[in-house]
Every structure is written in structure tokens, then in C-alpha cells.
Amino acid sequence: MADVQDGHYDSSTDSLRVEPIYESFLCPLTKQIMRDPVTLESGATFEREAILKWFKESDSSGRSLVCPITRKELSSTELNPSIALRNTIDEWMHRNEAAKLDVACKSLTSENSEHDTLQALEYVVEICQRSRSSRHVVRKLGLISLISELLKNSSTKVRQKALESLCFVAKDDNDNKDEIAAGDNIRTIVKFLSHGHVQEKEQAASLLYELSQYKPLSEKIGSVPGAILILVGLSSSKIENLFTVDRADKTLVNLESCEKNVRQMAENGSADTQLSMAAYVGELVLTNDVKVFVAQTAGSALVNIMKSGNREAREAALKALNQISSYDVSAKILIEAGILPPLIADLFTVGSNQLPMKLKEVSATILANVVASGANFQSIPLDHNRQTLVSEEIVHNLLHLISNTGPATECKLLQVLVGLTSSSTTVQGIVDAIKSSGATVSLIQFVEAPQREVRMASIKLLNNISPCMGQELAEAFRGNFSQLSSLIRVIADNNGISEEQAPAAGLVADLPLQDSVLTRRLVEDGAFTTIISKVIMIRQGESRGGRFVNPFLEGLVRIVSRITFILEDDPDIIAVAREYNLTALFSDLLQMNGLDTVQIVSATALGNLSGQSKHLTKILPPPNAGLCFSIFPCLSQKSVETGVCRVHHGICSSRESFCLLEGKVVEKLVACLDHNNEKVVEASLTALSTLLDDGVDIDQGVMVLCDAEGVKPILDVLCENRTEALRQRAVWAVERILRTDEIAYEISGNQNVSTALVEAFRHGDFRTRQIAERALKHVDKLPNFSGIFSKIGAQ
């Protein structure tokens, strides 16, 4: 169809002559047909709005008012309506509108080219913009049904223009809206929202918004399967254009009563309706808020499809549930809707009714999502036997499936066990099932899996269970050292600090500390060189890893501390500790405030190292000075000057004999006695107690504590009585300190210390009571009934 130009219209099928546009119809300023013509005193006629704008611009610029045509100065700005001209223009426009509508009717009722159809639709848009009465005429001529048929046209441009035309037809006319919504048109329009091109989607959203402003149609839109879900998805979309998002959001505001319709559709709809709904949800990209909404409105229906739907319906439902379950809040709603029993059935069913492996993978993914929600799975029954996800038989079946499926499903099922072992309430049940099934070895083999996701899930699982079954894991690793080496390779990776590395370090760290076989293997593999270098890099701020840094560092430090637990009578391991200068390393790590685990491990390791100092110090041969030292006691001070350790009475160093005094560690340990964490205090006090141990010069050890201002903090630990373990350790240390008469005399007047020792004497265990009695004797504060231990105290 050709454009109307100079009053003529031509096509190959019809010919129409329209009255020409007279020059007097056009405003000289806008060159547009006038709607409200007015005349100036100069006789020239203009569109009212255009001449008023001219006057305003002249006034603001300081120009004199002149007629835009004659350029003569105006003495008045009075505007005289040109009623006759306006009526003439209106009549002309009506005649032309009628002609254009006739063209549109003829074009839309016959087979025409895309160009002709688009021109006809453009006429409809143009006419509908003029007045409500024009839109009424469009309906009377039967054009609405003709345009609606074009929504199924093969041309994208025609479909888009048809949607746009219906928007203008529907505006402020409920009768037109009713006719647009007739038949299956609403469903067709909704489909454009999920399957249409960008511009089609935009026009469909606009049309639905226009229709939704009429309440009866608002309910009808809500009853279309998936309509609300699609609109919700669009309204929260981050990828759709802003106009489409805005129209979808405003449409939802109009659909106030539609939630009831969607729920009714979901619960009572036909199988086809439910399948359509599930398919819609599976295709959408949902935000977390939308996942919750969908779970609330359609969750039960989707679960029912899983239970009783055909293969196609179950596949659609699983895809939808996969999306919804990925947010913990919506996952918990699905649990309430009963998703667990059919999920488990889908995974465990074998034979002719079993799901294809691809769908089992989806089921496993959903189960992993649901478990990650953190619900109390001990209280959620799966069948009439009241079995739960943590029941032994269910866990055995999961373990069997893990060993007999592909990597993708393996990964998801391992993640299920990761989720179940992440809770302190369910981890023991999973551990017991793993032990009874003998699956430890098969689970450990996954640490060598080539697929990173499988390997990471396996490591996380083993890390979760390692505190409960460290011995069993150690035995398995001793049976295949290559798996332990695989963990070290994960830890050694230098591409930042990954999610995989932190649990790998935690797993190795949880293996029994006294297992010398594993520790020696780590030495042989050069693991400690790698691990210590990583500790130093993190300490110096050279490694970045976000939330994984601290747990990774804690694991690394715990692994390094393994060396200090097997030092006894082992020259090779002592040589390793010297090679890595562990006293200096742990002394530095002890100062990492805010990382309690690092401080606890460091203090413990320093205590272990210091415990060996008395065996490793180099004792010098006795001097030949005869009685010099007894005659001149002041010469005894030369031991310090000549490098002899006052505590160990030999040549000590931080590196060679692990001496706390030579390593200047004592003050750092004393500073930790004021820590808020009792375990940091206990580990630090234990390390300091090695200076008071049998086999060292206790008097000099007390003096070292005095010099470091450590006696008062130790007495404070005793008096605070924070834990029984701390009290036992403090009572032991205080008794040793009180062997120095000067200190005992000074403390004898401290009522708090005396009271704390009496309390330990009365309420401690047998050994603590013995030690407390000796301490009380040092300060002459033994109660009347102390004869209980008189014989023991005399020994």
C-alpha cells in the first residue's frame, strides 16, 4: 500500500482519492494541521499553542511583538478563535479518517504484502490517537478482531505493529479491551513475554498493562497459566529493558487479586495447564524474591507433578524446582511442600520406572540445594518408616549411588553429604553411616578426581568429618600416600587462595597429630617447605583470598605444628624443626591478634618445642676454678655473659634448642595471658610452664617470668578460675613460683591468691588438690584439715 500523498492513494488492488490538504489548514509555524486555529489582528491564523509560544519567546528575549507572517508590530495579543475554519478542518479530517479506515479494512481482510499491512496498521494507530470516538469507530468496523489475528502472523514486524495498534485501540475504552481479550488472545499476548523478540516483548508488556487496568480483565490475565510468574520474572529482571520491566511491574500492581487465581490454577488445573506452568518457570531467570513467590504459589503443584506426572511433566517440574530451590528461603518452602520424598524416590528408583541419568542429575542438584538450606533434616520423615536423610539406610544408598554414577551426579550427591555434615546435629549420624558402610576409602579416592567440582566437594566432606574420624582417615591415607600427595598439591596451588584449598588444609591438619608416619611422609614430599612459604606469604600480606584466607592460614599453621608433636628422641624431626626455624615462625604467628586458632596452635607448638630445650642445650664442661664460685657468688652472673642459658644451664638458641628465653618469646606468651579466649590463655600458660618444669633451673625460670612481668598475670589466671583446665594449669605454675621464698612471702598477704588456692584444694581433682596443698604450705595458709595429704606432701 502506498502512502497518501497530495490527496491521492494508489495500490494494485484499489484506488482511492482523498481531498487534498489545503494550505489554510496548516499552521505557518508548525506546518501541522491545526486543531484550535486562532486569528491575530493582522489577519493571520495560527495554532493557538504555537502562537502563544511565539509571544512568550518574544517577551523573554525583549523583542517587540510582531506577526510572524506580516512582520507588522501588534498592538494587542488578543486571539480570536477561527470557529468556521476549525469546523471545516474537523469535517475534512473525518472524511479522510473514514477513507483511511476503509483502506485499513480492505487491507486487513485480504492477503496483502507486509508493507500494505503495516501501512494499514499505521492508519489505525494514527486515527486512534485523535479521540476516544475514533477508537469507538475502529471497534464498530470490526478492525479489532482483524488486528488480533495478525498476532499470529509470520512477520515479526507485523506482529509488533499489531501489538502496538491494539495498545492504542485499548486506551481508555473498556469495551475495546473486552473485545481484544476475547477468545485466546490474552494467552497469545502472554506468550510474547517469554518467547517474543525484544520489541514484541515490550509491546506485549504495554498491552497487558493497558488491559490490566480494567478489573475483569485483570482477573482473566491472572488465570492464564504462568502469566503472573512471567510478569514477576520480568519485573525483577536485570537484563530486560527498563520500559518492559516497568510495564510488567505496573501490571502486577493491577493484578492484586491474581495470586489466588495462580494458586488455584496450579493446584486444580489440568495436566496440560500444570505442564505449561512448569515449563514457564523452568525457562525464567528468577531473582530470590521471585523464587520465594513461585515456591509459595506453585511449589505444591510442582511437587505433585514429580509424584504423579508423566515423563515430560516431571522433567519440566524438575527444571523449575532446580531454579526455585537454589535460594535457601524458597528451598525451605519446598521442604514444607513435601519435596524430599519424591526426590529420594527419583534418585533411588531403578528399573523401568527410573529417571534418565540426566534427570537424576537434576534431582541430585535439587537435593543439594535443599540440604544447603540448613533445615533440621533429622525431623523430616521420608516415608512411613519415619526414615530421614540422616538415617543409616538412606546414607548407605547415597554412598552406593555416589560410587556408581557419573561425575556430575557424584558431585551433587557429595554436596548433599557436605550439607548434612556441616551441621553439628547431623554430622555424627553421617559419620556412623560412613563407618558402617566401609565407604571411607571410596570417598577418599575422589580427592584425585580430575573434575575440580567433584574433588572440591569430596575435600569439603572429608574436612567436615575429619574431627570425628581422623584415625580412620589417617589409616586410609597411609594405605595410599598418593591421595595425601594430591591434597598437598591442592594446597600448593598458587592461583590465589581458593575455596578448595581451605578445607584441604583443614583436612590434613585434622589427621592425628602424633601420627609420625604421616608427618614423615609430608617431610619426604617436601610439603612443609611449600606450606611454610605460604604461611609466610600470607603473614606478609602477599596472598589474597577473601573469606578463605583465615581458615586456610589456620589449617596451614596446624599442619606445620605437627612437627612439634613428634620431636621426642627423633633427631631427624628435630633437624626439620631447626631447618625451618620453627621457634621464630611460631613466635611471629603468636602475635596474630584476632586469629585465635593461630595463636592457640602457635603457643602449643612453642610449648612442645620448649619442652625439648633441656635435652638439646649444649652443656659446657664444669670450670676448673675450684671454690671461686662459692667464695665469689657474683661470678655466677657470668653464665649469661658467656652465652650460657640461665634456665637450661647450657648453650641455647632459638633455632638449635628452641629456647623461649633466647628466642625472646617469653614476653609474647605473657601478653597472651590476658586474652579473652581461655584456650589461648591455657596454651600460653602451658608453654610458659616449660620454664618451670623438672629438669630446668626452676628458680631461674621464675626469675625469667619476673623479668617479663609474667608472675602477676599467672596469679590473675588462678584467681579468675575461668575453666577447670586453666585452674589446674595455674595451680601447677603457682606452686612452682611459690618455691621462691621472696615471692611466697610477698604473696602470702594476697587474700585472693590464698582463697583461689583453698578453692582448688577443696574442689579440684586429686592431683590438683595435692599441688594446691603444697602451694598453700609455701605461703603458710594451709587450712586445718590439710592433714589429708600430709603423707603425700612430705614425699
PDB file of C-alpha atoms in Angstrom, residues 163-390:
ATOM      1  CA  LEU A 163       0.547  -5.264  19.396  1.00  0.00           C
ATOM      2  CA  GLU A 164       1.267  -1.545  19.196  1.00  0.00           C
ATOM      3  CA  SER A 165      -2.025  -0.900  17.371  1.00  0.00           C
ATOM      4  CA  LEU A 166      -4.026  -2.813  19.993  1.00  0.00           C
ATOM      5  CA  CYS A 167      -2.414  -0.682  22.731  1.00  0.00           C
ATOM      6  CA  PHE A 168      -3.830   2.461  21.126  1.00  0.00           C
ATOM      7  CA  VAL A 169      -7.188   0.803  20.443  1.00  0.00           C
ATOM      8  CA  ALA A 170      -7.488  -0.264  24.100  1.00  0.00           C
ATOM      9  CA  LYS A 171      -6.613   3.069  25.679  1.00  0.00           C
ATOM     10  CA  ASP A 172      -9.386   4.350  27.982  1.00  0.00           C
ATOM     11  CA  ASP A 173     -12.034   2.154  26.327  1.00  0.00           C
ATOM     12  CA  ASN A 174     -13.220  -0.882  28.320  1.00  0.00           C
ATOM     13  CA  ASP A 175     -15.443  -2.111  25.501  1.00  0.00           C
ATOM     14  CA  ASN A 176     -12.450  -2.246  23.202  1.00  0.00           C
ATOM     15  CA  LYS A 177     -10.451  -4.025  25.922  1.00  0.00           C
ATOM     16  CA  ASP A 178     -13.148  -6.667  26.254  1.00  0.00           C
ATOM     17  CA  GLU A 179     -13.051  -7.338  22.549  1.00  0.00           C
ATOM     18  CA  ILE A 180      -9.240  -7.515  22.494  1.00  0.00           C
ATOM     19  CA  ALA A 181      -9.350 -10.074  25.330  1.00  0.00           C
ATOM     20  CA  ALA A 182     -11.850 -12.300  23.534  1.00  0.00           C
ATOM     21  CA  GLY A 183     -11.005 -15.894  22.769  1.00  0.00           C
ATOM     22  CA  ASP A 184      -7.388 -16.968  23.250  1.00  0.00           C
ATOM     23  CA  ASN A 185      -5.871 -13.523  22.712  1.00  0.00           C
ATOM     24  CA  ILE A 186      -4.649 -13.000  26.305  1.00  0.00           C
ATOM     25  CA  ARG A 187      -2.743 -16.282  26.230  1.00  0.00           C
ATOM     26  CA  THR A 188      -1.198 -15.275  22.893  1.00  0.00           C
ATOM     27  CA  ILE A 189      -0.114 -11.899  24.272  1.00  0.00           C
ATOM     28  CA  VAL A 190       1.398 -13.559  27.375  1.00  0.00           C
ATOM     29  CA  LYS A 191       3.458 -15.882  25.181  1.00  0.00           C
ATOM     30  CA  PHE A 192       5.171 -12.863  23.648  1.00  0.00           C
ATOM     31  CA  LEU A 193       6.571 -12.080  27.118  1.00  0.00           C
ATOM     32  CA  SER A 194       8.652 -15.242  27.225  1.00  0.00           C
ATOM     33  CA  HIS A 195       9.154 -16.116  23.557  1.00  0.00           C
ATOM     34  CA  GLY A 196       8.948 -12.829  21.671  1.00  0.00           C
ATOM     35  CA  HIS A 197      11.649 -10.594  20.263  1.00  0.00           C
ATOM     36  CA  VAL A 198      12.718  -7.623  22.367  1.00  0.00           C
ATOM     37  CA  GLN A 199      10.304  -5.146  20.732  1.00  0.00           C
ATOM     38  CA  GLU A 200       7.470  -7.680  20.694  1.00  0.00           C
ATOM     39  CA  LYS A 201       8.051  -8.294  24.403  1.00  0.00           C
ATOM     40  CA  GLU A 202       7.992  -4.546  25.055  1.00  0.00           C
ATOM     41  CA  GLN A 203       4.726  -4.018  23.138  1.00  0.00           C
ATOM     42  CA  ALA A 204       3.112  -7.088  24.750  1.00  0.00           C
ATOM     43  CA  ALA A 205       4.009  -5.772  28.221  1.00  0.00           C
ATOM     44  CA  SER A 206       2.446  -2.402  27.321  1.00  0.00           C
ATOM     45  CA  LEU A 207      -0.721  -4.045  26.020  1.00  0.00           C
ATOM     46  CA  LEU A 208      -1.119  -6.257  29.094  1.00  0.00           C
ATOM     47  CA  TYR A 209      -0.653  -3.220  31.311  1.00  0.00           C
ATOM     48  CA  GLU A 210      -3.367  -1.373  29.387  1.00  0.00           C
ATOM     49  CA  LEU A 211      -5.736  -4.344  29.630  1.00  0.00           C
ATOM     50  CA  SER A 212      -4.997  -4.952  33.320  1.00  0.00           C
ATOM     51  CA  GLN A 213      -6.359  -1.518  34.216  1.00  0.00           C
ATOM     52  CA  TYR A 214      -9.834  -2.990  33.610  1.00  0.00           C
ATOM     53  CA  LYS A 215     -10.519  -5.182  36.658  1.00  0.00           C
ATOM     54  CA  PRO A 216     -12.441  -8.017  34.931  1.00  0.00           C
ATOM     55  CA  LEU A 217      -9.505  -8.452  32.549  1.00  0.00           C
ATOM     56  CA  SER A 218      -7.070  -8.268  35.436  1.00  0.00           C
ATOM     57  CA  GLU A 219      -8.577 -11.494  36.759  1.00  0.00           C
ATOM     58  CA  LYS A 220      -8.561 -13.014  33.281  1.00  0.00           C
ATOM     59  CA  ILE A 221      -4.861 -12.268  32.818  1.00  0.00           C
ATOM     60  CA  GLY A 222      -4.156 -13.874  36.169  1.00  0.00           C
ATOM     61  CA  SER A 223      -5.887 -17.067  35.128  1.00  0.00           C
ATOM     62  CA  VAL A 224      -3.578 -17.639  32.155  1.00  0.00           C
ATOM     63  CA  PRO A 225      -1.066 -20.374  33.086  1.00  0.00           C
ATOM     64  CA  GLY A 226       2.256 -18.857  34.027  1.00  0.00           C
ATOM     65  CA  ALA A 227       1.204 -15.260  33.357  1.00  0.00           C
ATOM     66  CA  ILE A 228       1.895 -13.966  36.846  1.00  0.00           C
ATOM     67  CA  LEU A 229       5.119 -15.942  37.133  1.00  0.00           C
ATOM     68  CA  ILE A 230       6.392 -14.500  33.856  1.00  0.00           C
ATOM     69  CA  LEU A 231       5.407 -10.967  34.860  1.00  0.00           C
ATOM     70  CA  VAL A 232       7.141 -11.361  38.212  1.00  0.00           C
ATOM     71  CA  GLY A 233      10.259 -12.599  36.434  1.00  0.00           C
ATOM     72  CA  LEU A 234      10.212  -9.634  34.059  1.00  0.00           C
ATOM     73  CA  SER A 235       9.577  -7.097  36.820  1.00  0.00           C
ATOM     74  CA  SER A 236      12.737  -8.137  38.649  1.00  0.00           C
ATOM     75  CA  SER A 237      14.842  -8.821  35.569  1.00  0.00           C
ATOM     76  CA  LYS A 238      18.333  -7.369  35.297  1.00  0.00           C
ATOM     77  CA  ILE A 239      18.600  -7.989  31.551  1.00  0.00           C
ATOM     78  CA  GLU A 240      15.287  -6.723  30.102  1.00  0.00           C
ATOM     79  CA  ASN A 241      14.978  -3.086  29.033  1.00  0.00           C
ATOM     80  CA  LEU A 242      13.684  -0.688  31.668  1.00  0.00           C
ATOM     81  CA  PHE A 243      10.409   0.029  29.861  1.00  0.00           C
ATOM     82  CA  THR A 244       9.441  -3.656  29.769  1.00  0.00           C
ATOM     83  CA  VAL A 245      10.404  -4.082  33.439  1.00  0.00           C
ATOM     84  CA  ASP A 246       8.337  -1.005  34.386  1.00  0.00           C
ATOM     85  CA  ARG A 247       5.255  -2.176  32.471  1.00  0.00           C
ATOM     86  CA  ALA A 248       5.483  -5.680  33.962  1.00  0.00           C
ATOM     87  CA  ASP A 249       5.781  -4.208  37.457  1.00  0.00           C
ATOM     88  CA  LYS A 250       2.787  -1.895  36.963  1.00  0.00           C
ATOM     89  CA  THR A 251       0.736  -4.764  35.534  1.00  0.00           C
ATOM     90  CA  LEU A 252       1.424  -6.808  38.663  1.00  0.00           C
ATOM     91  CA  VAL A 253       0.205  -3.905  40.792  1.00  0.00           C
ATOM     92  CA  ASN A 254      -3.068  -4.060  38.871  1.00  0.00           C
ATOM     93  CA  LEU A 255      -3.337  -7.826  39.339  1.00  0.00           C
ATOM     94  CA  GLU A 256      -3.999  -7.501  43.071  1.00  0.00           C
ATOM     95  CA  SER A 257      -6.338 -10.484  43.225  1.00  0.00           C
ATOM     96  CA  CYS A 258      -4.391 -12.721  40.873  1.00  0.00           C
ATOM     97  CA  GLU A 259      -2.317 -14.648  43.416  1.00  0.00           C
ATOM     98  CA  LYS A 260      -5.463 -16.569  44.304  1.00  0.00           C
ATOM     99  CA  ASN A 261      -6.017 -17.341  40.628  1.00  0.00           C
ATOM    100  CA  VAL A 262      -2.471 -18.611  40.139  1.00  0.00           C
ATOM    101  CA  ARG A 263      -2.619 -20.821  43.211  1.00  0.00           C
ATOM    102  CA  GLN A 264      -5.966 -22.209  42.092  1.00  0.00           C
ATOM    103  CA  MET A 265      -4.561 -22.788  38.613  1.00  0.00           C
ATOM    104  CA  ALA A 266      -1.502 -24.506  39.997  1.00  0.00           C
ATOM    105  CA  GLU A 267      -3.406 -26.784  42.362  1.00  0.00           C
ATOM    106  CA  ASN A 268      -6.524 -27.569  40.352  1.00  0.00           C
ATOM    107  CA  GLY A 269      -5.506 -27.072  36.748  1.00  0.00           C
ATOM    108  CA  SER A 270      -5.425 -29.789  34.155  1.00  0.00           C
ATOM    109  CA  ALA A 271      -2.288 -31.770  33.421  1.00  0.00           C
ATOM    110  CA  ASP A 272      -1.663 -29.600  30.370  1.00  0.00           C
ATOM    111  CA  THR A 273      -2.056 -26.454  32.459  1.00  0.00           C
ATOM    112  CA  GLN A 274       0.354 -27.699  35.083  1.00  0.00           C
ATOM    113  CA  LEU A 275       2.867 -28.754  32.435  1.00  0.00           C
ATOM    114  CA  SER A 276       2.638 -25.324  30.837  1.00  0.00           C
ATOM    115  CA  MET A 277       3.178 -23.659  34.201  1.00  0.00           C
ATOM    116  CA  ALA A 278       6.213 -25.831  34.999  1.00  0.00           C
ATOM    117  CA  ALA A 279       7.710 -25.174  31.569  1.00  0.00           C
ATOM    118  CA  TYR A 280       7.289 -21.416  32.004  1.00  0.00           C
ATOM    119  CA  VAL A 281       9.030 -21.432  35.381  1.00  0.00           C
ATOM    120  CA  GLY A 282      11.866 -23.598  34.088  1.00  0.00           C
ATOM    121  CA  GLU A 283      12.648 -21.079  31.344  1.00  0.00           C
ATOM    122  CA  LEU A 284      12.675 -17.968  33.530  1.00  0.00           C
ATOM    123  CA  VAL A 285      15.705 -16.400  35.192  1.00  0.00           C
ATOM    124  CA  LEU A 286      14.387 -15.799  38.704  1.00  0.00           C
ATOM    125  CA  THR A 287      15.582 -13.443  41.420  1.00  0.00           C
ATOM    126  CA  ASN A 288      15.491 -14.637  45.036  1.00  0.00           C
ATOM    127  CA  ASP A 289      12.252 -12.777  45.804  1.00  0.00           C
ATOM    128  CA  VAL A 290      10.615 -14.352  42.788  1.00  0.00           C
ATOM    129  CA  LYS A 291      11.833 -17.828  43.810  1.00  0.00           C
ATOM    130  CA  VAL A 292      10.071 -17.382  47.143  1.00  0.00           C
ATOM    131  CA  PHE A 293       6.884 -16.204  45.416  1.00  0.00           C
ATOM    132  CA  VAL A 294       6.902 -19.134  42.995  1.00  0.00           C
ATOM    133  CA  ALA A 295       7.607 -21.608  45.809  1.00  0.00           C
ATOM    134  CA  GLN A 296       4.659 -20.246  47.764  1.00  0.00           C
ATOM    135  CA  THR A 297       2.210 -20.192  44.863  1.00  0.00           C
ATOM    136  CA  ALA A 298       3.255 -23.164  42.756  1.00  0.00           C
ATOM    137  CA  GLY A 299       5.571 -25.279  44.905  1.00  0.00           C
ATOM    138  CA  SER A 300       2.965 -27.839  45.939  1.00  0.00           C
ATOM    139  CA  ALA A 301       1.779 -28.280  42.360  1.00  0.00           C
ATOM    140  CA  LEU A 302       5.321 -28.860  41.113  1.00  0.00           C
ATOM    141  CA  VAL A 303       5.923 -31.435  43.847  1.00  0.00           C
ATOM    142  CA  ASN A 304       2.694 -33.196  42.865  1.00  0.00           C
ATOM    143  CA  ILE A 305       3.858 -33.337  39.249  1.00  0.00           C
ATOM    144  CA  MET A 306       7.046 -35.044  40.470  1.00  0.00           C
ATOM    145  CA  LYS A 307       4.934 -37.633  42.233  1.00  0.00           C
ATOM    146  CA  SER A 308       2.377 -38.437  39.560  1.00  0.00           C
ATOM    147  CA  GLY A 309       3.195 -36.660  36.307  1.00  0.00           C
ATOM    148  CA  ASN A 310       4.351 -38.304  33.091  1.00  0.00           C
ATOM    149  CA  ARG A 311       7.986 -38.182  31.996  1.00  0.00           C
ATOM    150  CA  GLU A 312       7.601 -34.890  30.129  1.00  0.00           C
ATOM    151  CA  ALA A 313       5.803 -33.221  33.032  1.00  0.00           C
ATOM    152  CA  ARG A 314       8.307 -34.484  35.597  1.00  0.00           C
ATOM    153  CA  GLU A 315      11.182 -33.158  33.508  1.00  0.00           C
ATOM    154  CA  ALA A 316       9.548 -29.721  33.323  1.00  0.00           C
ATOM    155  CA  ALA A 317       8.822 -29.776  37.068  1.00  0.00           C
ATOM    156  CA  LEU A 318      12.409 -30.750  37.920  1.00  0.00           C
ATOM    157  CA  LYS A 319      13.814 -27.917  35.821  1.00  0.00           C
ATOM    158  CA  ALA A 320      11.522 -25.443  37.561  1.00  0.00           C
ATOM    159  CA  LEU A 321      12.332 -26.809  41.020  1.00  0.00           C
ATOM    160  CA  ASN A 322      16.030 -26.651  40.221  1.00  0.00           C
ATOM    161  CA  GLN A 323      15.755 -22.885  39.902  1.00  0.00           C
ATOM    162  CA  ILE A 324      13.434 -22.340  42.846  1.00  0.00           C
ATOM    163  CA  SER A 325      15.460 -24.481  45.262  1.00  0.00           C
ATOM    164  CA  SER A 326      18.685 -22.548  44.727  1.00  0.00           C
ATOM    165  CA  TYR A 327      17.654 -19.973  47.369  1.00  0.00           C
ATOM    166  CA  ASP A 328      17.538 -21.213  50.961  1.00  0.00           C
ATOM    167  CA  VAL A 329      14.252 -19.471  51.859  1.00  0.00           C
ATOM    168  CA  SER A 330      12.383 -20.905  48.875  1.00  0.00           C
ATOM    169  CA  ALA A 331      14.083 -24.283  49.436  1.00  0.00           C
ATOM    170  CA  LYS A 332      12.599 -24.449  52.934  1.00  0.00           C
ATOM    171  CA  ILE A 333       9.161 -23.697  51.486  1.00  0.00           C
ATOM    172  CA  LEU A 334       9.609 -26.625  49.102  1.00  0.00           C
ATOM    173  CA  ILE A 335      10.555 -28.862  52.044  1.00  0.00           C
ATOM    174  CA  GLU A 336       7.239 -27.951  53.675  1.00  0.00           C
ATOM    175  CA  ALA A 337       5.521 -28.750  50.383  1.00  0.00           C
ATOM    176  CA  GLY A 338       6.920 -32.300  50.639  1.00  0.00           C
ATOM    177  CA  ILE A 339       9.691 -32.248  48.054  1.00  0.00           C
ATOM    178  CA  LEU A 340      12.053 -34.668  49.846  1.00  0.00           C
ATOM    179  CA  PRO A 341      10.180 -37.999  49.448  1.00  0.00           C
ATOM    180  CA  PRO A 342       9.726 -37.764  45.648  1.00  0.00           C
ATOM    181  CA  LEU A 343      13.307 -36.509  45.251  1.00  0.00           C
ATOM    182  CA  ILE A 344      14.708 -39.501  47.118  1.00  0.00           C
ATOM    183  CA  ALA A 345      12.410 -41.825  45.161  1.00  0.00           C
ATOM    184  CA  ASP A 346      13.650 -40.360  41.862  1.00  0.00           C
ATOM    185  CA  LEU A 347      17.265 -40.896  42.891  1.00  0.00           C
ATOM    186  CA  PHE A 348      16.959 -44.403  44.295  1.00  0.00           C
ATOM    187  CA  THR A 349      14.421 -45.960  41.914  1.00  0.00           C
ATOM    188  CA  VAL A 350      15.932 -48.486  39.499  1.00  0.00           C
ATOM    189  CA  GLY A 351      14.404 -50.498  36.684  1.00  0.00           C
ATOM    190  CA  SER A 352      11.850 -49.499  34.080  1.00  0.00           C
ATOM    191  CA  ASN A 353      10.498 -46.567  36.110  1.00  0.00           C
ATOM    192  CA  GLN A 354      13.839 -44.941  36.840  1.00  0.00           C
ATOM    193  CA  LEU A 355      14.596 -41.477  35.542  1.00  0.00           C
ATOM    194  CA  PRO A 356      17.203 -40.986  32.819  1.00  0.00           C
ATOM    195  CA  MET A 357      20.632 -40.166  34.253  1.00  0.00           C
ATOM    196  CA  LYS A 358      20.356 -36.591  33.026  1.00  0.00           C
ATOM    197  CA  LEU A 359      17.228 -36.051  35.135  1.00  0.00           C
ATOM    198  CA  LYS A 360      18.776 -37.865  38.097  1.00  0.00           C
ATOM    199  CA  GLU A 361      21.488 -35.260  37.932  1.00  0.00           C
ATOM    200  CA  VAL A 362      18.827 -32.532  38.172  1.00  0.00           C
ATOM    201  CA  SER A 363      17.231 -34.350  41.125  1.00  0.00           C
ATOM    202  CA  ALA A 364      20.623 -34.572  42.828  1.00  0.00           C
ATOM    203  CA  THR A 365      21.157 -30.847  42.234  1.00  0.00           C
ATOM    204  CA  ILE A 366      17.788 -30.014  43.794  1.00  0.00           C
ATOM    205  CA  LEU A 367      18.553 -32.241  46.779  1.00  0.00           C
ATOM    206  CA  ALA A 368      21.917 -30.498  47.225  1.00  0.00           C
ATOM    207  CA  ASN A 369      20.162 -27.110  47.072  1.00  0.00           C
ATOM    208  CA  VAL A 370      17.554 -28.195  49.609  1.00  0.00           C
ATOM    209  CA  VAL A 371      20.136 -29.610  52.020  1.00  0.00           C
ATOM    210  CA  ALA A 372      22.147 -26.378  51.785  1.00  0.00           C
ATOM    211  CA  SER A 373      19.130 -24.510  53.213  1.00  0.00           C
ATOM    212  CA  GLY A 374      20.109 -25.691  56.685  1.00  0.00           C
ATOM    213  CA  ALA A 375      16.757 -27.224  57.685  1.00  0.00           C
ATOM    214  CA  ASN A 376      16.533 -29.767  60.505  1.00  0.00           C
ATOM    215  CA  PHE A 377      16.609 -32.946  58.442  1.00  0.00           C
ATOM    216  CA  GLN A 378      16.526 -35.216  61.477  1.00  0.00           C
ATOM    217  CA  SER A 379      12.855 -34.340  61.942  1.00  0.00           C
ATOM    218  CA  ILE A 380      11.668 -34.605  58.315  1.00  0.00           C
ATOM    219  CA  PRO A 381      10.357 -38.126  57.507  1.00  0.00           C
ATOM    220  CA  LEU A 382      10.864 -39.529  54.019  1.00  0.00           C
ATOM    221  CA  ASP A 383       8.481 -42.499  54.239  1.00  0.00           C
ATOM    222  CA  HIS A 384       6.079 -44.379  56.501  1.00  0.00           C
ATOM    223  CA  ASN A 385       9.039 -45.944  58.291  1.00  0.00           C
ATOM    224  CA  ARG A 386       9.980 -42.461  59.524  1.00  0.00           C
ATOM    225  CA  GLN A 387      13.372 -42.642  57.857  1.00  0.00           C
ATOM    226  CA  THR A 388      15.160 -39.322  57.366  1.00  0.00           C
ATOM    227  CA  LEU A 389      18.023 -38.072  55.228  1.00  0.00           C
ATOM    228  CA  VAL A 390      20.431 -38.947  58.036  1.00  0.00           C
TER     229      VAL A 390
END
